[in-house]
C-alpha cells in the first residue's frame, strides 16, 4: 500500500477539488449570483460601519481606519473557512439522510475526504474585498510597509483561519449528537459578525468567553494586533499561531469522535 | 377555514418538535444581545454624549433588543425551502396539493411564528419592561403594535414569496437568499436604528417596504408620543406596500409557474 504522506493527500486533494470546481463552473449563473450575494453582505457590513462612524468618531479610542483594518482582516480570515471547509454546512443533511455512510467507506482520512469534496469559489470575492480594505486602511493609518510586517500578517492570517475553521468544525459536529443542529451552526456563525469589533469593548468575563470558549477573538482581534499594536504585542497575539494549531486539532478530534459514533440510518 | 387551522397547528407542532434548537437559539440570542450591549455602550461612552440623534443609550438598546427579537420571531426559511424543493424536484408534490401553494406555506409559517412569538418575543418584551422599569409603556400602543406586527408579517411573507419565486428560475437559492437577508436587515433598521441614518438616505429608506417590517411596529411599541397623523402615515405606508407586494407576489408566482421546468421525479 502506498505511503500516506502529505504529498499523497495533497495529490488527492487537488484531484477531488478540481472535479468540484469543474462542476461548479458549469453553473455560471449560480456562481455569479452567489458572488454577488457575498459582495452584498460585505457592502452592507461596510455601510453599517460607515453609518456608525458618521455619528461617532471612535469606538473605545479605536479610530475609523483601525476598525476598518479589523473588518478587512476578519473578511480575509473567514475566506478559507468559506472556500475550503464549506461542506461542514451540509454535514447535518448527510447525517440526517444517511448519505454520510458513503464517506465512511473510503480508505483515507474521513474528515479530510469529507471536507475536500467541496471547494467554494464564491469566497474569493470576499477575500479580494478583505485585501482591498486592509490596503486602504493600512495606507490611511500611515504605517510603513515592511517585509517582516507582511510576513507576520500572513502567519497570523493562517492562524486566524485555522481557528475559524475549528469553530465551524465543532459547530458542525454537534449534528452527530442532536437533530436539527443547523441552528447551532447558524448561531455560532452569527458570532463571526462580532469578530470585527475590538475585544476590549467587553468586560472581563466576556473577554475570556470570546478568547477561550468561543474563541472569535483569535479570528481577528489578536492576530490583527501584529499590525495595529506592533510595539506592544499582547501575549495572546504571540501564542495565537500555536493556539490555532492546537485548537484546530482539537476540533478535528471532536469531529472524528462524533463521526465514530455515527451508525447510519439503517437503509 | 378548518384546513388553514390544521396547517397552523402543523407548523406549531413542527416547531415544538425541535426543543433543543429553541434552547440553542435562545442562548445564542442572549449572547448576541450582550454583544450588542457592550458594543453600543462603548460607542456611547466614547462619544461622551448622552443623546445622539435624539436617542439615548437606553432608547437604542430597547430598540435593538426588540428589533432582534422581532427579527428572530419573523424569520422564515421560505427561500431555503423553495430552493431545496426545486432542486430535488419535490416541489411538484407541493404544487399538486388541493390548496394554493402561497396559502399552504403561509399558514404553515404562521404556526411557526406563533410559537416564536410566545417563546421569543413575549419574554423579551417582558424582560425589557422589567429591566427598564417601564421603558415600554403599556397602553393603546400594545394594540396598535399588534396590528402593525400582523401587517408586517404579511409584508415580510410577500417579500419572501417574491424572492422564493426567483428560485424557480435560477436554482441559485443561496445567493438570492443572502442578498434578500442583507437588504432587509440593513434597510429595515434592524442592524442600526433608522434615526442614525444620514438624512438623505433616511428619506429614501422610509419610502421602501423594508422599514415597514421592523421599524414601523417597533416605533409604535416604543414611542408613545406619536400623533394621529403619524399613525395614519405609518399604517398607510404599511397597507400600501402590503397591497403592492401581495399583488406582485401573486402575479409573479403565477408567471413563474408557467415558466418552471422540474427535473426528474
GROMACS .gro file of N, CA and C in nm, chain B residues 38-164:
model
  381
  305UNK      N    1  -2.256   4.566   2.483
  305UNK     CA    2  -2.121   4.617   2.506
  305UNK      C    3  -2.076   4.707   2.392
  306UNK      N    4  -2.113   4.669   2.271
  306UNK     CA    5  -2.072   4.749   2.156
  306UNK      C    6  -2.128   4.891   2.166
  307UNK      N    7  -2.258   4.901   2.190
  307UNK     CA    8  -2.319   5.034   2.193
  307UNK      C    9  -2.280   5.112   2.318
  308UNK      N   10  -2.258   5.037   2.427
  308UNK     CA   11  -2.209   5.102   2.548
  308UNK      C   12  -2.076   5.171   2.518
  309UNK      N   13  -1.987   5.096   2.453
  309UNK     CA   14  -1.857   5.153   2.418
  309UNK      C   15  -1.874   5.271   2.324
  310UNK      N   16  -1.964   5.257   2.229
  310UNK     CA   17  -1.985   5.365   2.132
  310UNK      C   18  -2.033   5.491   2.204
  311UNK      N   19  -2.132   5.476   2.293
  311UNK     CA   20  -2.184   5.593   2.363
  311UNK      C   21  -2.082   5.653   2.458
  312UNK      N   22  -2.007   5.566   2.527
  312UNK     CA   23  -1.905   5.616   2.619
  312UNK      C   24  -1.800   5.697   2.545
  313UNK      N   25  -1.757   5.645   2.429
  313UNK     CA   26  -1.653   5.715   2.354
  313UNK      C   27  -1.700   5.849   2.302
  314UNK      N   28  -1.831   5.859   2.273
  314UNK     CA   29  -1.880   5.984   2.216
  314UNK      C   30  -1.891   6.091   2.324
  315UNK      N   31  -1.906   6.048   2.449
  315UNK     CA   32  -1.916   6.143   2.559
  315UNK      C   33  -2.046   6.220   2.560
  316UNK      N   34  -2.141   6.180   2.475
  316UNK     CA   35  -2.270   6.248   2.472
  316UNK      C   36  -2.379   6.158   2.527
  317UNK      N   37  -2.483   6.222   2.581
  317UNK     CA   38  -2.594   6.144   2.635
  317UNK      C   39  -2.687   6.098   2.525
  318UNK      N   40  -2.726   6.192   2.441
  318UNK     CA   41  -2.818   6.159   2.332
  318UNK      C   42  -2.752   6.182   2.198
  319UNK      N   43  -2.772   6.091   2.110
  319UNK     CA   44  -2.726   6.107   1.973
  319UNK      C   45  -2.847   6.085   1.883
  320UNK      N   46  -2.871   6.181   1.796
  320UNK     CA   47  -2.988   6.174   1.708
  320UNK      C   48  -3.117   6.152   1.785
  321UNK      N   49  -3.125   6.213   1.901
  321UNK     CA   50  -3.248   6.202   1.979
  321UNK      C   51  -3.265   6.068   2.047
  322UNK      N   52  -3.163   5.985   2.044
  322UNK     CA   53  -3.175   5.856   2.111
  322UNK      C   54  -3.069   5.842   2.219
  323UNK      N   55  -3.114   5.811   2.341
  323UNK     CA   56  -3.018   5.784   2.447
  323UNK      C   57  -2.971   5.639   2.432
  324UNK      N   58  -2.872   5.605   2.515
  324UNK     CA   59  -2.823   5.467   2.511
  324UNK      C   60  -2.937   5.369   2.540
  325UNK      N   61  -3.020   5.404   2.638
  325UNK     CA   62  -3.133   5.317   2.671
  325UNK      C   63  -3.228   5.299   2.553
  326UNK      N   64  -3.262   5.410   2.488
  326UNK     CA   65  -3.353   5.402   2.373
  326UNK      C   66  -3.296   5.309   2.266
  327UNK      N   67  -3.167   5.329   2.238
  327UNK     CA   68  -3.103   5.249   2.135
  327UNK      C   69  -3.108   5.101   2.171
  328UNK      N   70  -3.078   5.072   2.299
  328UNK     CA   71  -3.078   4.933   2.342
  328UNK      C   72  -3.216   4.871   2.332
  329UNK      N   73  -3.316   4.944   2.382
  329UNK     CA   74  -3.453   4.890   2.376
  329UNK      C   75  -3.489   4.860   2.231
  330UNK      N   76  -3.457   4.957   2.145
  330UNK     CA   77  -3.488   4.939   2.004
  330UNK      C   78  -3.420   4.816   1.947
  331UNK      N   79  -3.289   4.805   1.972
  331UNK     CA   80  -3.214   4.695   1.910
  331UNK      C   81  -3.254   4.559   1.967
  332UNK      N   82  -3.279   4.555   2.098
  332UNK     CA   83  -3.320   4.428   2.159
  332UNK      C   84  -3.452   4.382   2.099
  333UNK      N   85  -3.547   4.475   2.092
  333UNK     CA   86  -3.676   4.438   2.038
  333UNK      C   87  -3.668   4.407   1.889
  334UNK      N   88  -3.583   4.481   1.818
  334UNK     CA   89  -3.568   4.454   1.675
  334UNK      C   90  -3.514   4.314   1.653
  335UNK      N   91  -3.416   4.275   1.736
  335UNK     CA   92  -3.361   4.141   1.724
  335UNK      C   93  -3.466   4.035   1.752
  336UNK      N   94  -3.543   4.059   1.859
  336UNK     CA   95  -3.647   3.963   1.894
  336UNK      C   96  -3.750   3.952   1.782
  337UNK      N   97  -3.787   4.067   1.728
  337UNK     CA   98  -3.886   4.068   1.620
  337UNK      C   99  -3.832   3.996   1.497
  338UNK      N  100  -3.705   4.021   1.469
  338UNK     CA  101  -3.642   3.957   1.354
  338UNK      C  102  -3.642   3.805   1.371
  339UNK      N  103  -3.603   3.761   1.490
  339UNK     CA  104  -3.598   3.616   1.514
  339UNK      C  105  -3.737   3.554   1.510
  340UNK      N  106  -3.832   3.634   1.551
  340UNK     CA  107  -3.968   3.582   1.550
  340UNK      C  108  -4.018   3.564   1.406
  341UNK      N  109  -3.988   3.661   1.323
  341UNK     CA  110  -4.045   3.659   1.188
  341UNK      C  111  -3.957   3.591   1.085
  342UNK      N  112  -3.843   3.542   1.129
  342UNK     CA  113  -3.752   3.480   1.034
  342UNK      C  114  -3.817   3.355   0.977
  343UNK      N  115  -3.839   3.353   0.847
  343UNK     CA  116  -3.894   3.233   0.786
  343UNK      C  117  -3.798   3.185   0.678
  344UNK      N  118  -3.795   3.055   0.664
  344UNK     CA  119  -3.695   2.997   0.575
  344UNK      C  120  -3.757   2.953   0.443
  345UNK      N  121  -3.845   3.038   0.394
  345UNK     CA  122  -3.920   3.004   0.273
  345UNK      C  123  -3.829   2.987   0.153
  346UNK      N  124  -3.732   3.078   0.139
  346UNK     CA  125  -3.646   3.074   0.020
  346UNK      C  126  -3.560   2.948   0.024
  347UNK      N  127  -3.510   2.916   0.141
  347UNK     CA  128  -3.434   2.792   0.159
  347UNK      C  129  -3.514   2.672   0.116
  348UNK      N  130  -3.634   2.665   0.174
  348UNK     CA  131  -3.722   2.552   0.149
  348UNK      C  132  -3.746   2.538   0.000
  349UNK      N  133  -3.779   2.652  -0.059
  349UNK     CA  134  -3.810   2.657  -0.201
  349UNK      C  135  -3.691   2.608  -0.283
  350UNK      N  136  -3.574   2.660  -0.251
  350UNK     CA  137  -3.453   2.621  -0.324
  350UNK      C  138  -3.433   2.471  -0.321
  351UNK      N  139  -3.449   2.413  -0.202
  351UNK     CA  140  -3.430   2.268  -0.188
  351UNK      C  141  -3.536   2.191  -0.265
  352UNK      N  142  -3.661   2.237  -0.253
  352UNK     CA  143  -3.768   2.165  -0.320
  352UNK      C  144  -3.753   2.168  -0.471
  353UNK      N  145  -3.709   2.285  -0.522
  353UNK     CA  146  -3.693   2.296  -0.667
  353UNK      C  147  -3.578   2.208  -0.714
  354UNK      N  148  -3.469   2.211  -0.638
  354UNK     CA  149  -3.352   2.134  -0.680
  354UNK      C  150  -3.383   1.984  -0.679
  355UNK      N  151  -3.455   1.940  -0.576
  355UNK     CA  152  -3.482   1.797  -0.567
  355UNK      C  153  -3.603   1.757  -0.652
  356UNK      N  154  -3.678   1.857  -0.697
  356UNK     CA  155  -3.796   1.827  -0.777
  356UNK      C  156  -3.920   1.799  -0.694
  357UNK      N  157  -3.901   1.800  -0.561
  357UNK     CA  158  -4.015   1.767  -0.474
  357UNK      C  159  -4.123   1.875  -0.476
  358UNK      N  160  -4.090   1.986  -0.536
  358UNK     CA  161  -4.185   2.097  -0.540
  358UNK      C  162  -4.318   2.054  -0.604
  359UNK      N  163  -4.311   1.955  -0.694
  359UNK     CA  164  -4.436   1.912  -0.759
  359UNK      C  165  -4.538   1.861  -0.657
  360UNK      N  166  -4.486   1.798  -0.550
  360UNK     CA  167  -4.581   1.745  -0.450
  360UNK      C  168  -4.651   1.858  -0.376
  361UNK      N  169  -4.582   1.971  -0.363
  361UNK     CA  170  -4.648   2.086  -0.301
  361UNK      C  171  -4.747   2.149  -0.397
  362UNK      N  172  -4.711   2.145  -0.526
  362UNK     CA  173  -4.795   2.214  -0.623
  362UNK      C  174  -4.924   2.140  -0.653
  363UNK      N  175  -4.920   2.006  -0.640
  363UNK     CA  176  -5.043   1.933  -0.674
  363UNK      C  177  -5.137   1.920  -0.555
  364UNK      N  178  -5.099   1.978  -0.441
  364UNK     CA  179  -5.192   1.974  -0.327
  364UNK      C  180  -5.314   2.058  -0.360
  365UNK      N  181  -5.430   2.016  -0.307
  365UNK     CA  182  -5.553   2.089  -0.341
  365UNK      C  183  -5.566   2.220  -0.263
  366UNK      N  184  -5.461   2.295  -0.260
  366UNK     CA  185  -5.463   2.424  -0.190
  366UNK      C  186  -5.357   2.509  -0.257
  367UNK      N  187  -5.381   2.638  -0.262
  367UNK     CA  188  -5.283   2.725  -0.329
  367UNK      C  189  -5.151   2.720  -0.254
  368UNK      N  190  -5.042   2.712  -0.329
  368UNK     CA  191  -4.911   2.698  -0.265
  368UNK      C  192  -4.883   2.814  -0.169
  369UNK      N  193  -4.913   2.935  -0.213
  369UNK     CA  194  -4.887   3.052  -0.131
  369UNK      C  195  -4.958   3.044   0.003
  370UNK      N  196  -5.083   2.999   0.001
  370UNK     CA  197  -5.159   2.989   0.125
  370UNK      C  198  -5.109   2.873   0.210
  371UNK      N  199  -5.075   2.765   0.143
  371UNK     CA  200  -5.024   2.646   0.213
  371UNK      C  201  -4.902   2.684   0.295
  372UNK      N  202  -4.807   2.754   0.231
  372UNK     CA  203  -4.686   2.793   0.301
  372UNK      C  204  -4.717   2.897   0.409
  373UNK      N  205  -4.807   2.989   0.374
  373UNK     CA  206  -4.836   3.099   0.466
  373UNK      C  207  -4.882   3.048   0.601
  374UNK      N  208  -4.979   2.955   0.598
  374UNK     CA  209  -5.035   2.911   0.726
  374UNK      C  210  -4.938   2.821   0.802
  375UNK      N  211  -4.857   2.746   0.725
  375UNK     CA  212  -4.753   2.666   0.792
  375UNK      C  213  -4.656   2.757   0.867
  376UNK      N  214  -4.613   2.864   0.796
  376UNK     CA  215  -4.518   2.956   0.858
  376UNK      C  216  -4.581   3.030   0.975
  377UNK      N  217  -4.710   3.061   0.959
  377UNK     CA  218  -4.780   3.133   1.064
  377UNK      C  219  -4.774   3.054   1.195
  378UNK      N  220  -4.791   2.922   1.183
  378UNK     CA  221  -4.783   2.838   1.303
  378UNK      C  222  -4.649   2.852   1.371
  379UNK      N  223  -4.543   2.850   1.290
  379UNK     CA  224  -4.409   2.862   1.349
  379UNK      C  225  -4.391   2.999   1.414
  380UNK      N  226  -4.444   3.102   1.347
  380UNK     CA  227  -4.428   3.237   1.400
  380UNK      C  228  -4.504   3.251   1.533
  381UNK      N  229  -4.619   3.184   1.543
  381UNK     CA  230  -4.695   3.188   1.668
  381UNK      C  231  -4.609   3.133   1.783
  382UNK      N  232  -4.542   3.021   1.757
  382UNK     CA  233  -4.453   2.965   1.859
  382UNK      C  234  -4.343   3.064   1.892
  383UNK      N  235  -4.282   3.120   1.788
  383UNK     CA  236  -4.175   3.217   1.809
  383UNK      C  237  -4.223   3.335   1.892
  384UNK      N  238  -4.345   3.377   1.866
  384UNK     CA  239  -4.398   3.492   1.939
  384UNK      C  240  -4.402   3.462   2.089
  385UNK      N  241  -4.451   3.343   2.121
  385UNK     CA  242  -4.463   3.307   2.262
  385UNK      C  243  -4.326   3.281   2.325
  386UNK      N  244  -4.241   3.213   2.249
  386UNK     CA  245  -4.113   3.170   2.308
  386UNK      C  246  -4.008   3.281   2.303
  387UNK      N  247  -4.008   3.361   2.198
  387UNK     CA  248  -3.902   3.460   2.183
  387UNK      C  249  -3.951   3.601   2.217
  388UNK      N  250  -4.054   3.643   2.148
  388UNK     CA  251  -4.085   3.785   2.154
  388UNK      C  252  -4.145   3.827   2.288
  389UNK      N  253  -4.245   3.751   2.332
  389UNK     CA  254  -4.313   3.787   2.457
  389UNK      C  255  -4.217   3.795   2.576
  390UNK      N  256  -4.133   3.691   2.596
  390UNK     CA  257  -4.038   3.701   2.709
  390UNK      C  258  -3.947   3.823   2.696
  391UNK      N  259  -3.903   3.853   2.573
  391UNK     CA  260  -3.814   3.967   2.554
  391UNK      C  261  -3.882   4.096   2.597
  392UNK      N  262  -4.006   4.114   2.554
  392UNK     CA  263  -4.077   4.236   2.589
  392UNK      C  264  -4.092   4.246   2.741
  393UNK      N  265  -4.128   4.135   2.804
  393UNK     CA  266  -4.146   4.136   2.950
  393UNK      C  267  -4.014   4.170   3.019
  394UNK      N  268  -3.905   4.108   2.972
  394UNK     CA  269  -3.775   4.135   3.033
  394UNK      C  270  -3.736   4.282   3.015
  395UNK      N  271  -3.754   4.333   2.894
  395UNK     CA  272  -3.721   4.474   2.869
  395UNK      C  273  -3.804   4.564   2.959
  396UNK      N  274  -3.931   4.527   2.973
  396UNK     CA  275  -4.021   4.607   3.056
  396UNK      C  276  -3.972   4.612   3.201
  397UNK      N  277  -3.932   4.495   3.251
  397UNK     CA  278  -3.887   4.489   3.390
  397UNK      C  279  -3.752   4.561   3.408
  398UNK      N  280  -3.658   4.529   3.319
  398UNK     CA  281  -3.523   4.585   3.332
  398UNK      C  282  -3.525   4.737   3.323
  399UNK      N  283  -3.603   4.790   3.230
  399UNK     CA  284  -3.602   4.936   3.211
  399UNK      C  285  -3.702   5.004   3.304
  400UNK      N  286  -3.770   4.926   3.385
  400UNK     CA  287  -3.869   4.985   3.476
  400UNK      C  288  -3.977   5.060   3.401
  401UNK      N  289  -4.034   4.996   3.302
  401UNK     CA  290  -4.144   5.058   3.227
  401UNK      C  291  -4.099   5.141   3.110
  402UNK      N  292  -3.986   5.104   3.050
  402UNK     CA  293  -3.937   5.174   2.931
  402UNK      C  294  -4.036   5.166   2.816
  403UNK      N  295  -4.107   5.056   2.813
  403UNK     CA  296  -4.215   5.045   2.715
  403UNK      C  297  -4.344   5.067   2.791
  404UNK      N  298  -4.415   5.170   2.753
  404UNK     CA  299  -4.540   5.196   2.824
  404UNK      C  300  -4.648   5.103   2.773
  405UNK      N  301  -4.721   5.048   2.868
  405UNK     CA  302  -4.830   4.960   2.828
  405UNK      C  303  -4.956   5.042   2.814
  406UNK      N  304  -5.019   5.032   2.700
  406UNK     CA  305  -5.140   5.109   2.678
  406UNK      C  306  -5.194   5.078   2.541
  407UNK      N  307  -5.246   5.181   2.476
  407UNK     CA  308  -5.303   5.157   2.344
  407UNK      C  309  -5.195   5.117   2.244
  408UNK      N  310  -5.069   5.152   2.276
  408UNK     CA  311  -4.962   5.118   2.182
  408UNK      C  312  -4.946   4.967   2.163
  409UNK      N  313  -4.982   4.890   2.267
  409UNK     CA  314  -4.973   4.744   2.254
  409UNK      C  315  -5.066   4.696   2.143
  410UNK      N  316  -5.186   4.749   2.145
  410UNK     CA  317  -5.285   4.710   2.045
  410UNK      C  318  -5.240   4.749   1.905
  411UNK      N  319  -5.194   4.877   1.895
  411UNK     CA  320  -5.151   4.926   1.764
  411UNK      C  321  -5.031   4.847   1.714
  412UNK      N  322  -4.944   4.816   1.808
  412UNK     CA  323  -4.826   4.737   1.772
  412UNK      C  324  -4.869   4.602   1.715
  413UNK      N  325  -4.968   4.544   1.779
  413UNK     CA  326  -5.015   4.413   1.737
  413UNK      C  327  -5.064   4.416   1.592
  414UNK      N  328  -5.143   4.519   1.562
  414UNK     CA  329  -5.194   4.532   1.425
  414UNK      C  330  -5.077   4.551   1.328
  415UNK      N  331  -4.985   4.640   1.365
  415UNK     CA  332  -4.870   4.667   1.278
  415UNK      C  333  -4.787   4.541   1.258
  416UNK      N  334  -4.779   4.460   1.365
  416UNK     CA  335  -4.698   4.339   1.355
  416UNK      C  336  -4.759   4.240   1.257
  417UNK      N  337  -4.891   4.228   1.260
  417UNK     CA  338  -4.956   4.135   1.168
  417UNK      C  339  -4.937   4.182   1.024
  418UNK      N  340  -4.954   4.313   1.004
  418UNK     CA  341  -4.931   4.367   0.869
  418UNK      C  342  -4.785   4.341   0.828
  419UNK      N  343  -4.695   4.362   0.923
  419UNK     CA  344  -4.553   4.342   0.893
  419UNK      C  345  -4.524   4.198   0.856
  420UNK      N  346  -4.590   4.107   0.925
  420UNK     CA  347  -4.569   3.965   0.895
  420UNK      C  348  -4.611   3.934   0.752
  421UNK      N  349  -4.725   3.989   0.712
  421UNK     CA  350  -4.773   3.961   0.576
  421UNK      C  351  -4.679   4.025   0.473
  422UNK      N  352  -4.635   4.148   0.502
  422UNK     CA  353  -4.541   4.213   0.409
  422UNK      C  354  -4.415   4.129   0.397
  423UNK      N  355  -4.365   4.086   0.511
  423UNK     CA  356  -4.243   4.004   0.513
  423UNK      C  357  -4.264   3.876   0.434
  424UNK      N  358  -4.381   3.817   0.450
  424UNK     CA  359  -4.410   3.693   0.378
  424UNK      C  360  -4.412   3.718   0.228
  425UNK      N  361  -4.472   3.829   0.187
  425UNK     CA  362  -4.479   3.861   0.044
  425UNK      C  363  -4.339   3.883  -0.013
  426UNK      N  364  -4.255   3.954   0.061
  426UNK     CA  365  -4.118   3.976   0.014
  426UNK      C  366  -4.051   3.840  -0.005
  427UNK      N  367  -4.067   3.753   0.093
  427UNK     CA  368  -4.006   3.620   0.085
  427UNK      C  369  -4.061   3.539  -0.030
  428UNK      N  370  -4.191   3.553  -0.051
  428UNK     CA  371  -4.255   3.477  -0.158
  428UNK      C  372  -4.204   3.524  -0.295
  429UNK      N  373  -4.190   3.656  -0.309
  429UNK     CA  374  -4.138   3.711  -0.435
  429UNK      C  375  -3.998   3.657  -0.461
  430UNK      N  376  -3.917   3.658  -0.356
  430UNK     CA  377  -3.779   3.611  -0.373
  430UNK      C  378  -3.777   3.461  -0.398
  431UNK      N  379  -3.865   3.389  -0.325
  431UNK     CA  380  -3.868   3.243  -0.341
  431UNK      C  381  -3.905   3.205  -0.484
   0.00000   0.00000   0.00000
